[in-house]
Coordinates of C-alpha atoms and ligand atoms in Angstrom, one line a residue:
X114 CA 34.2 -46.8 -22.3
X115 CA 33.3 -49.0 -19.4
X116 CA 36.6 -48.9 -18.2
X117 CA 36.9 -45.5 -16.9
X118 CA 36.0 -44.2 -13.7
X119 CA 32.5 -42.3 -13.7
X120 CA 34.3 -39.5 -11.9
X121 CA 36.5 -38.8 -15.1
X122 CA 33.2 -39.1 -17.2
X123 CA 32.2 -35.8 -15.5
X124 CA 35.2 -34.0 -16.5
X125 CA 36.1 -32.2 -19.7
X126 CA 39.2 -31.4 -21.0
X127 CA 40.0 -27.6 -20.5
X128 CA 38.2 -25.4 -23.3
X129 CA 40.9 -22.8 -23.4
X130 CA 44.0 -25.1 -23.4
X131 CA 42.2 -26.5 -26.2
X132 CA 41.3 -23.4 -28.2
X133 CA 45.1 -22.4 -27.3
X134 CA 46.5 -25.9 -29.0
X135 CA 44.1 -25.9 -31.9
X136 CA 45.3 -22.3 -32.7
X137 CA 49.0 -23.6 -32.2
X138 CA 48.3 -26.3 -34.8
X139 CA 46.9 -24.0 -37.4
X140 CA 50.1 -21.6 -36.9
X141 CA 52.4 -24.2 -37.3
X142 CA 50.8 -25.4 -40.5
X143 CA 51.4 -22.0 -41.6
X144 CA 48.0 -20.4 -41.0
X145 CA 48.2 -16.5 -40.2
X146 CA 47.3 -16.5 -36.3
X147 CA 46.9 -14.4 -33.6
X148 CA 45.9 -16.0 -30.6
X149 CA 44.1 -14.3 -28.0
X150 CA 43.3 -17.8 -26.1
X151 CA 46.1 -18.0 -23.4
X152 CA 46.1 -17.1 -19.9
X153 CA 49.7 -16.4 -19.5
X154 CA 51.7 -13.2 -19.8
X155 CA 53.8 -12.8 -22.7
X156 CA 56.4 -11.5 -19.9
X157 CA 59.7 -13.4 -19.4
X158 CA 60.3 -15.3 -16.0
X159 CA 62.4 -12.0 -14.0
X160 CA 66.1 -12.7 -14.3
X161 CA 66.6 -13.0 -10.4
X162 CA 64.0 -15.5 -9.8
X163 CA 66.0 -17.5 -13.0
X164 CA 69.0 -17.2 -11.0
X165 CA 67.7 -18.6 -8.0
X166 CA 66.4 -21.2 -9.8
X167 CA 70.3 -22.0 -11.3
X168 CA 72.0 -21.5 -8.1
X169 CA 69.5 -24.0 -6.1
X170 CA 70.6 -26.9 -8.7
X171 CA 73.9 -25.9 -8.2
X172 CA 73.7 -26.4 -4.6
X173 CA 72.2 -29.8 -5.1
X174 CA 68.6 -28.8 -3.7
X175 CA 67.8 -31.4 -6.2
X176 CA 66.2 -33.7 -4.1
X177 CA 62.5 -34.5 -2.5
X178 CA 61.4 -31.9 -0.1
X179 CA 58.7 -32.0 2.8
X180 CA 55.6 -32.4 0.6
X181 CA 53.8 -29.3 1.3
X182 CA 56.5 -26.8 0.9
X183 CA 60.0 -25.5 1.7
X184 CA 60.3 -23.9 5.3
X185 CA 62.1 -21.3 3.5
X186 CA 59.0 -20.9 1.3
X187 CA 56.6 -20.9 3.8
X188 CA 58.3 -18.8 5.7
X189 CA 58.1 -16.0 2.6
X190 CA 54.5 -17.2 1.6
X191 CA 53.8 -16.1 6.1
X192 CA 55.6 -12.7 5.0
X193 CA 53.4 -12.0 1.3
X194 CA 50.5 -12.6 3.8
X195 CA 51.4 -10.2 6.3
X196 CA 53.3 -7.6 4.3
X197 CA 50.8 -7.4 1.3
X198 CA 47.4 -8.3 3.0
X199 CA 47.6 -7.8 6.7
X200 CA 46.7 -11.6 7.3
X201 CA 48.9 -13.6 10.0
X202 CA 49.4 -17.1 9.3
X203 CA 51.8 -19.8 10.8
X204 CA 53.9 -21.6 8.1
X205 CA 51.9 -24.8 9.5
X206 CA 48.5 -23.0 8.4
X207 CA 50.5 -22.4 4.4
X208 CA 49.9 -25.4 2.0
X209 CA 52.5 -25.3 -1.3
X210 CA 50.9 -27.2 -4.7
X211 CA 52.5 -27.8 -8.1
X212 CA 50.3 -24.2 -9.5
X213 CA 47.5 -22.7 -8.0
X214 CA 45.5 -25.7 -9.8
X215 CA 46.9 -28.4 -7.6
X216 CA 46.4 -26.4 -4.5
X217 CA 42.3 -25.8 -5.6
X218 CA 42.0 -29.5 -6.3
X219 CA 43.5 -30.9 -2.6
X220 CA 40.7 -28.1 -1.1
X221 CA 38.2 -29.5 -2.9
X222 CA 38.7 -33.3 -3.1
X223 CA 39.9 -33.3 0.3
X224 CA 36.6 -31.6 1.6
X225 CA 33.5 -32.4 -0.9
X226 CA 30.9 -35.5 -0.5
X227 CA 28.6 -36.3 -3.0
X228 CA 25.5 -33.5 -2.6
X229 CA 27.2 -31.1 -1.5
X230 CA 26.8 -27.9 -3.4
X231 CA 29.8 -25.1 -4.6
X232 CA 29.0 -21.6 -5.0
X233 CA 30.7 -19.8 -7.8
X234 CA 29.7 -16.7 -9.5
X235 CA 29.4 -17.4 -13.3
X236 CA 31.2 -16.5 -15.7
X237 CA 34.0 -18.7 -13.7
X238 CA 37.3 -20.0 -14.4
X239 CA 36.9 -23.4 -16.4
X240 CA 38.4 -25.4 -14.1
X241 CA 35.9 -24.8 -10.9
X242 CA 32.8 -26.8 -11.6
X243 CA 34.8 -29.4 -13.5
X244 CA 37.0 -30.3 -10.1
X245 CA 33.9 -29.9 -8.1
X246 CA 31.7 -32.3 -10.6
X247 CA 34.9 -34.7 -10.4
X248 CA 35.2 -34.7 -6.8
X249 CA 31.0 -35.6 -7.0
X250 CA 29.6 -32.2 -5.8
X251 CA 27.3 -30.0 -7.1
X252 CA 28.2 -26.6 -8.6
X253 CA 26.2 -24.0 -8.4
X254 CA 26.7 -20.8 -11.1
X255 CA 25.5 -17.6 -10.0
X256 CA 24.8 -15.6 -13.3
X257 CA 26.5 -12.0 -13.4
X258 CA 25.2 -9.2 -15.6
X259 CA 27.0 -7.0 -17.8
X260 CA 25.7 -4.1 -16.1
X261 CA 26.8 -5.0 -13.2
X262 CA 30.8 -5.3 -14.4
X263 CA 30.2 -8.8 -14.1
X264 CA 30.5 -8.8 -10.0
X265 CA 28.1 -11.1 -8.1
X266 CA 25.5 -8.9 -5.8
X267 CA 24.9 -9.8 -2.3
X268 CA 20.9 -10.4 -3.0
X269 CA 22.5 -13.4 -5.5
X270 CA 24.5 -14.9 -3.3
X271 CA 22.3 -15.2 -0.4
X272 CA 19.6 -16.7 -3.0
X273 CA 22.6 -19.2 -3.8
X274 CA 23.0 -20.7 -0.2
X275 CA 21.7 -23.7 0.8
X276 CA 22.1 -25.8 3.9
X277 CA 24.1 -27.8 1.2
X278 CA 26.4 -25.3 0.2
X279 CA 29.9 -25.8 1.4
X280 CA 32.2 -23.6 -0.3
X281 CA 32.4 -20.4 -1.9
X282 CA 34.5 -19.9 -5.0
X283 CA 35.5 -16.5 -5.0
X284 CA 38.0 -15.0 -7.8
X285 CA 38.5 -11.2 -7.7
X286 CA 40.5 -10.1 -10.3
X287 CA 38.8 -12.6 -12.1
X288 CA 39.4 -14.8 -15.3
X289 CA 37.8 -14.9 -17.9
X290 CA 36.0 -10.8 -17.2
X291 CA 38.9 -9.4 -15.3
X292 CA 36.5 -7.9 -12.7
X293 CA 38.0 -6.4 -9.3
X294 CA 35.9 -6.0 -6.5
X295 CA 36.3 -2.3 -4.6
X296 CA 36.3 -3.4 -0.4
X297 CA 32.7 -2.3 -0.6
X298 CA 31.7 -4.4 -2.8
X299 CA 33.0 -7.6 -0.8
X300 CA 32.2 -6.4 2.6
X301 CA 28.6 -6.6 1.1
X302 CA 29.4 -10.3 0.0
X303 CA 31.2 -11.0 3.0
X304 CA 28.2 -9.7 5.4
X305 CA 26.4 -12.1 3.5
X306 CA 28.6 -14.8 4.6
X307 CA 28.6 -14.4 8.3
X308 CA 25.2 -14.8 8.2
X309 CA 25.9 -18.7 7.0
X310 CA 28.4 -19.9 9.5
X311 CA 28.6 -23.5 7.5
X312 CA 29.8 -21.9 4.5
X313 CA 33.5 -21.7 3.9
X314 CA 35.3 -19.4 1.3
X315 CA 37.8 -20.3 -1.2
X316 CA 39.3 -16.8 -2.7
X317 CA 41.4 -17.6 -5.4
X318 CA 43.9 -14.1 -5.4
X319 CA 46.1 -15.3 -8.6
X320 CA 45.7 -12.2 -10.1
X321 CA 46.1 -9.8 -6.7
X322 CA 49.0 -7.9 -8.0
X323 CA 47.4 -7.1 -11.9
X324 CA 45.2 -4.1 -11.1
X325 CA 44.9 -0.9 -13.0
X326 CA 44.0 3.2 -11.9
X327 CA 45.5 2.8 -8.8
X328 CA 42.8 0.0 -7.9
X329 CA 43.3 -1.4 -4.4
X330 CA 43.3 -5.4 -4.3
X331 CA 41.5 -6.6 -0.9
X332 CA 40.8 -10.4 -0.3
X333 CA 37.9 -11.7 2.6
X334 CA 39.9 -12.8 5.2
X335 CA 41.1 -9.1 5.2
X336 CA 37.7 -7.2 4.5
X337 CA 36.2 -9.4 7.0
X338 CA 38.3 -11.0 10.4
X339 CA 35.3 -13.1 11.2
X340 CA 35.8 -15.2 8.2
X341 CA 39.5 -15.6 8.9
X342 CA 38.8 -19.1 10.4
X343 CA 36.6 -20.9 7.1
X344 CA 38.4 -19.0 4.5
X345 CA 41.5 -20.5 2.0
X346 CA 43.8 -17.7 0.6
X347 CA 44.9 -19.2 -2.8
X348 CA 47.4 -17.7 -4.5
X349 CA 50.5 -18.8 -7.0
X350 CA 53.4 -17.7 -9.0
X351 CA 52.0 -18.0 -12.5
X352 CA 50.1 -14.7 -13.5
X353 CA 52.1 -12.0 -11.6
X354 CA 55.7 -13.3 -11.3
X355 CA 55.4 -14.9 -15.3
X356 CA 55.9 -18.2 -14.3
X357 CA 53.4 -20.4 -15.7
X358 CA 55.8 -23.3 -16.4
X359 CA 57.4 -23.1 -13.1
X360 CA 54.2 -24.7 -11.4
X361 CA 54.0 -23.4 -7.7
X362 CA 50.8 -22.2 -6.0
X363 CA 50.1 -22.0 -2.3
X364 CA 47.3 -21.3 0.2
X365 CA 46.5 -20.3 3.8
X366 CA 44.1 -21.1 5.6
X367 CA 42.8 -23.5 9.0
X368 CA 45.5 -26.0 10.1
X369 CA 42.8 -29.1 10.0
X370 CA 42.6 -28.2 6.1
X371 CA 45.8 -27.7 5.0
X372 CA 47.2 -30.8 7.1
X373 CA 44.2 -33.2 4.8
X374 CA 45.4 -31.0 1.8
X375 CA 49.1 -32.0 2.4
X376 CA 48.0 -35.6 2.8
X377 CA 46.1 -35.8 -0.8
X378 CA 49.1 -34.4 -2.1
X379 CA 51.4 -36.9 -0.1
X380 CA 49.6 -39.8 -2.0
X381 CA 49.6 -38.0 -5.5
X382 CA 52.1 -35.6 -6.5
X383 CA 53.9 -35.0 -3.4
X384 CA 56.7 -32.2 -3.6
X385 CA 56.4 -29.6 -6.0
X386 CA 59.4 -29.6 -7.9
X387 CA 62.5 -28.5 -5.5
X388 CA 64.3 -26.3 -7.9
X389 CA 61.0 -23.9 -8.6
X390 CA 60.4 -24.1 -4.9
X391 CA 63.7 -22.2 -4.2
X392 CA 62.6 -20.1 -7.3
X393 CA 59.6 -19.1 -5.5
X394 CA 61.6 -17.7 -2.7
X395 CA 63.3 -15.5 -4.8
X396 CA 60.5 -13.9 -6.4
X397 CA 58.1 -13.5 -3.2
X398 CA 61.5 -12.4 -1.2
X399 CA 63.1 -10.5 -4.0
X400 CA 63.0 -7.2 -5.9
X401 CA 59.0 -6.7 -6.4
X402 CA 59.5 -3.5 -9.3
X403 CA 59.1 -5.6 -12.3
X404 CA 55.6 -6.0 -11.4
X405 CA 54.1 -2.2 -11.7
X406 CA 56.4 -1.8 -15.2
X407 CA 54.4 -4.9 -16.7
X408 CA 51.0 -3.2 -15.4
X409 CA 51.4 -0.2 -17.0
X410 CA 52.0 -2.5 -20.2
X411 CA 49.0 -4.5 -19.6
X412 CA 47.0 -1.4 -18.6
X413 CA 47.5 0.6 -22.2
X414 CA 46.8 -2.8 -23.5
X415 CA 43.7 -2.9 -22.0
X416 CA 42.4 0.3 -22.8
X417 CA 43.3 -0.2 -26.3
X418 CA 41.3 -3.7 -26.3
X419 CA 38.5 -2.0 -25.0
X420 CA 38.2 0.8 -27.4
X421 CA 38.8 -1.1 -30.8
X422 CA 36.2 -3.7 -29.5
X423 CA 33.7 -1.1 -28.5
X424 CA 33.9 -0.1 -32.7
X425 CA 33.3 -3.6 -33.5
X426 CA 29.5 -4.0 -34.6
X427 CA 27.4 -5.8 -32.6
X428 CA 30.1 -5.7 -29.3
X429 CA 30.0 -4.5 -26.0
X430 CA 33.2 -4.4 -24.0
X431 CA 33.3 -3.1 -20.5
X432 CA 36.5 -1.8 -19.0
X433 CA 37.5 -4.2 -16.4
X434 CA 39.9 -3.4 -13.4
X435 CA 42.4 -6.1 -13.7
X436 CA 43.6 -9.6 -14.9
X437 CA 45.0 -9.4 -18.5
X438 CA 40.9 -10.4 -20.0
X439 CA 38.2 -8.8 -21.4
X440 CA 35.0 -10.0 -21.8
X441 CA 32.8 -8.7 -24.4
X442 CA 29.7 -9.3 -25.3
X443 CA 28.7 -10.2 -28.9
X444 CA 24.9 -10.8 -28.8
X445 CA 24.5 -8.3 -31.5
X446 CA 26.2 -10.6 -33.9
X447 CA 23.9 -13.5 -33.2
X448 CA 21.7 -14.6 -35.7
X449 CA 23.8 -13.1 -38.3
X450 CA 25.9 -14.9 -41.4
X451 CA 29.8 -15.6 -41.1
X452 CA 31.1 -15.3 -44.7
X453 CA 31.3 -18.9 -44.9
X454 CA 27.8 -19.0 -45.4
X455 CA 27.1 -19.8 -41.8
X456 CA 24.8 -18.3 -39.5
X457 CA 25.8 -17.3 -36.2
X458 CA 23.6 -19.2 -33.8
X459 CA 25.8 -18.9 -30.2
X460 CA 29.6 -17.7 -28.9
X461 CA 31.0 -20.8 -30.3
X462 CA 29.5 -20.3 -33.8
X463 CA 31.2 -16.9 -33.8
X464 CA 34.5 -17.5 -32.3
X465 CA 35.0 -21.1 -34.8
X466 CA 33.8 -18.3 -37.4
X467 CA 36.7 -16.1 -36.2
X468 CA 39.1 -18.3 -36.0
X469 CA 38.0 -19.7 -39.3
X470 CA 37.5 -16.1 -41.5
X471 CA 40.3 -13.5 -39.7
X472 CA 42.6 -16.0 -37.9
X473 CA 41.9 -14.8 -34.3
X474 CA 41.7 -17.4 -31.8
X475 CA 39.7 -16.2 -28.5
X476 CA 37.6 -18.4 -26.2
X477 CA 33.8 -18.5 -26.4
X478 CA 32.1 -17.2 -23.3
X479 CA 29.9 -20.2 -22.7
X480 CA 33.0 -22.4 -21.6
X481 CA 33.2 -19.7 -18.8
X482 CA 29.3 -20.0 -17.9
X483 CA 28.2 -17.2 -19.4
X484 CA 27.3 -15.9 -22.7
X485 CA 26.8 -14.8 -25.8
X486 CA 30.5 -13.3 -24.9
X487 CA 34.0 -14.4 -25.7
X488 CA 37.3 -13.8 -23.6
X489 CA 39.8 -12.0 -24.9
X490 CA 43.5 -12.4 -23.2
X491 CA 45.7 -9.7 -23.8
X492 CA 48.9 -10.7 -22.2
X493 CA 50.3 -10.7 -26.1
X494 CA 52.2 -7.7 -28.0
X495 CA 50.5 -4.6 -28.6
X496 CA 51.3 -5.1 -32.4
X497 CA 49.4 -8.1 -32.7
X498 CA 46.8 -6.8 -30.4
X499 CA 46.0 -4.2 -33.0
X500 CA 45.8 -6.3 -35.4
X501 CA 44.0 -9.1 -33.9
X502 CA 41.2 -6.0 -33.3
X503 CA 41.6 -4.7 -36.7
X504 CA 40.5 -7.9 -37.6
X505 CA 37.8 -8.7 -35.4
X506 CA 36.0 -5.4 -36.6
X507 CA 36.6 -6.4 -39.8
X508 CA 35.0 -9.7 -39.3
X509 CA 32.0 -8.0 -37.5
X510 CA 31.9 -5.4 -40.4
X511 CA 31.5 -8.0 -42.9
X512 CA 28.7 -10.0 -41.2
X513 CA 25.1 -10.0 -42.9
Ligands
PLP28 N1 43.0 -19.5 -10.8 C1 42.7 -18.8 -11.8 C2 41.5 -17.9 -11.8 C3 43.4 -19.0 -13.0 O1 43.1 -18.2 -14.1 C4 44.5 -19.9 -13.0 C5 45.2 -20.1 -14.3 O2 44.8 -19.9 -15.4 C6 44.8 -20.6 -11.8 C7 44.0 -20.4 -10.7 C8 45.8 -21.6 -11.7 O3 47.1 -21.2 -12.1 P1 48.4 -22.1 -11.9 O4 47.9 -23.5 -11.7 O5 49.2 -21.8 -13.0 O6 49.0 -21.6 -10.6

């Protein structure tokens, strides 16, 4: 349609929201379904941070607020910082979005020219190339290998770089594999870095706090100080503090950024809502116990995933470190017939086939970048985890 803007032509809408509504539809027209398509924990929102939430419209913090955040939240985002990851930000370095989303998009509109080139290692949350492409950059998907748990290796990286290249989208525990990267492993990324002064770092932490067998979360600003000053710290309330709704997400990073950041947002969106805002204080201030209680949850889940998938014919699922995803592989299964009569030709064919024979709704792993693979989120009851597995061997089992 001539009307619309080329830049919108560029985007797509979100593969897994959409797997996620199509799988809603089918339920609600009375279809047995068990969707493992949605990137949000099954958890309830803590009590406390509910509370906070009631007592701040009770006090009539109803109103707009300075459009890039609360003092009082920035003031607890400056404490997260220092307290959890040794960083030391002023609250004029802290940016506050509606979700972690908003906060990625005002980085990257409010720095990317057409040409310029975005580094992200693939498979990559959905949502990166499609705000890069929309903003009229270039991303640029550095393939992963199974072997390798999915992490990007130095020697890829620095193959990646160009004198174009302005950003690096780093995501560690990532969506859609749930891959962790040990300090090692990042220092050798982050050596990497220093060596290209123009690139900056974008290091999307939203799922810091969901990491299993005593895994320890580090971020680059930490493992490397030298990167300190072209490095965004994204984080947000969604994943950790089960708050997907809520919509708040922050960053830190260089004051020249987050100032353009807060004026995109000043002409958009401007404050996120005031109510969640005082919500958010609650839960980055507040009792922090819930969250090892749901990771023990997550983590049996997990290792459950993993096994029943590893006994699926024709699948290969590694055991990730965190996130609530696997990613498994199903080349095996490729080239074989669904029992609808349909051969299997790619990750879509089998997970429409899926979705179609058992009733399991999981995302193919070509939305992500990389493939033949599917994601698997298991932020949803162990009961219907079981099953959803029971079924998906089943499915395998019964493909000729
Ligand atoms: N980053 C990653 C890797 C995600 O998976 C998500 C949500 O799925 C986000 C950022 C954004 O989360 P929100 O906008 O809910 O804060």
């Amino acid at each position: 349609m001539g009307f619309l803007a080329d830049s919108i032509g560029r985007i797509k809408p979100s593969p897994t929201i959409a797997i996620t509504g199509l799988a809603k539809e089918l339920k609600a027209a009375g279809k047995d379904i068990i969707s493992l398509s949605a990137g949000e924990p099954d958890f309830d929102t803590p009590d406390n941070i509910k509370q906070a939430a009631i007592r701040a419209i009770e006090r009539g913090e109803t109103k707009y607020t300075i459009v890039d955040g609360i003092p009082e939240l920035k003031a607890a985002i400056v404490k997260k910082f220092k307290r959890e990851n040794g960083l030391d930000y002023k609250p004029a370095q802290v940016t506050v979005g509606t979700g972690g989303k908003q906060v990625l998009f005002n980085a990257l509109v409010a720095t990317l020219n057409p040409g310029d080139e975005v580094v992200m290692p693939a498979p990559y949350w959905v949502s990166y190339p499609d705000i890069v492409l929309f903003a009229g950059a270039k991303p640029v998907a550095v393939p992963t290998r199974l072997e390798d748990g999915f992490k990007m290796k130095p020697e890829a990286l620095a193959a990646a770089i160009t004198p174009k290249t302005k950003w690096l989208i780093f995501n560690s525990p990532s969506n859609p594999t749930g891959a962790a990267y040990t300090r090692a492993e990042l220092k050798a990324l982050t050596d990497v870095l220093v060596k290209h002064p123009h690139v900056w770092v974008l290091s999307d932490d939203m799922y810091e706090h969901l990491v299993y067998d005593e895994f320890e979360f580090t971020t680059p600003a930490q493992v490397e100080p030298r990167l300190y000053e072209r490095t965004l710290t994204l984080n947000g309330m969604s994943k950790a503090y089960c708050m997907t709704g809520w919509r708040l997400g922050y960053a830190a990073g260089p004051e020249p950024l987050i100032k353009a950041m807060g004026t995109l947002q000043s002409q958009s969106t401007t404050n996120p809502s005031s109510i969640t805002q005082w919500a958010g204080v609650e839960a980055l201030n507040g009792p922090q116990d819930f969250i090892p209680k749901h990771n023990k949850v997550f983590k049996e889940r997990r290792d459950l995933v993993v096994s029943m998938l590893n006994q699926s014919k024709g699948i290969t699922c590694p055991k990730p470190e965190g996130a609530f995803y696997v990613f498994p592989f199903c080349k095996g299964t490729i080239g074989k017939t669904a029992p609808s009569g349909k051969k299997i030709a790619s990750d879509e064919d089998f997970v429409t086939e899926l979705l179609a024979a058992e009733g399991v709704a999981v995302v193919h792993g070509t939305a992500f970048g990389l493939g033949p693979a599917f994601r698997v989120s298991y932020a949803t009851s162990t009961k219907d985890l079981e099953e959803a597995c029971r079924r998906i061997q089943r499915f395998c089992g019964n493909l000729q």
